[in-house]
Amino acid sequence: MIHIEHLSKQFGDLAVLRDVNASIEAGEVISVIGPSGTGKSTLLRCLNLLDRPSGGRILVKGQDLLDPATDVAALRRRMGMVFQSFNLFAHLTALENLSVGPRRLLGVPAEAAREEGLRLLQMVGLGECAERFPHELSGGQKQRVAIARCLSMQPEIILFDEPTSALDPTMVSEVLAVIRRLARQGMTMIIVTHEMAFARDVSSRIFYMDEGVIYEEGTPAQIFDAPQRPRTRDFIHRVRSIRCQITSAAFDLYAIFGQIERFCEKHAIPPERENTLQLLTEELLALLTAGAGPVDITLTIAFAEGSRTLEVRTDSGGEPANPLAAAGSPDDLGRRLIEGYADIQYRHAAGRNQLVLTLKDAR
Ligand code: ADP
Ligand code: MG
């Protein structure tokens, strides 16, 4: 139903979408997850041509969205969009909100539009609210009217952009229940959401977005139980992290200590563990910057909120060699210190030496 090929979108110098590729079949429910700022809304807005893509192709049922000959208004009608903020017409009743589009844009006679509007309001559980104005409805009710209004235009695809994130927590489930029902009825939907349990339950596939691409995709079981790539894993395990680039042996260790301190404060990590993190960082960076070659290190401090595991990770250039291997180590004391406080994993991947030190005192 939808083919996305090499889609890119730039805002000035900022490349938000770099190379998005996907195929979505009719009847699929896709949940798009990922950190904020990774282009999830931009992807939906490009699909609906609310934003003009910078490059690539989008085919909807074989029709090229970016072809100047395409009737954009007709296409938007086939693709409904539900936003975080309900965007209802404030001066119209719930029922009028539903009937105005079909009457004006689809040419449906007033009485038929009214009947269909009532049917849809009943379907979303709001049969009794037809004559109410938006200000007389709760957030959850407004969002259900917005979904019904979207359905009134008889879309073939519905795009949801965080449909529950503006809602009071008590109202989230009533809106999700309506979306679940649409899924059961076979509606094709793309849903940007932070509701992981819901995404897992309702979706045929999950797209994890990061770095301007669909960084990993798979079934809910694949993505939630066995994510393959590092950023997906961190996101699923709710890992919080900070990163520093170190490009010279004369790097500012105390500035890094300051960052570690703020990170620990933010995540309520106790002082003993903060001290261990700083010690491991100092010893590891001393080892990695001891040689004569160029210094090219990315340091990451990572904290998993669920298990409270702490890691010091480095990713560095140079010859493939484990800097903590007993033999080659120029500073044996440093290495033994590190072994006392952390479990060490080394691998060489993508031309880089990668070390992960996991603090032993997980609590
Ligand atoms: P997400 O929905 O994943 O949180 P968005 O798609 O909203 O991310 O935004 C991705 C990036 O694009 C952000 O850095 C945001 O500031 C930027 N962005 C979004 N819309 C615009 C715009 N109209 N002009 C400039 N930058 C934008
Ligand atoms: Mg967004």
mmCIF file of C-alpha atoms and ligand atoms in Angstrom, residues 40-41 161-162, ligand 2:
data_model
loop_
_atom_site.group_PDB
_atom_site.id
_atom_site.type_symbol
_atom_site.label_atom_id
_atom_site.label_comp_id
_atom_site.label_asym_id
_atom_site.label_seq_id
_atom_site.Cartn_x
_atom_site.Cartn_y
_atom_site.Cartn_z
ATOM 1 C CA LYS A 40 8.996 10.462 13.765
ATOM 2 C CA SER A 41 6.562 13.358 13.340
ATOM 3 C CA ASP A 161 1.124 11.187 15.961
ATOM 4 C CA GLU A 162 1.371 10.419 19.683
HETATM 5 MG MG MG B 2 6.925 14.040 17.365
#
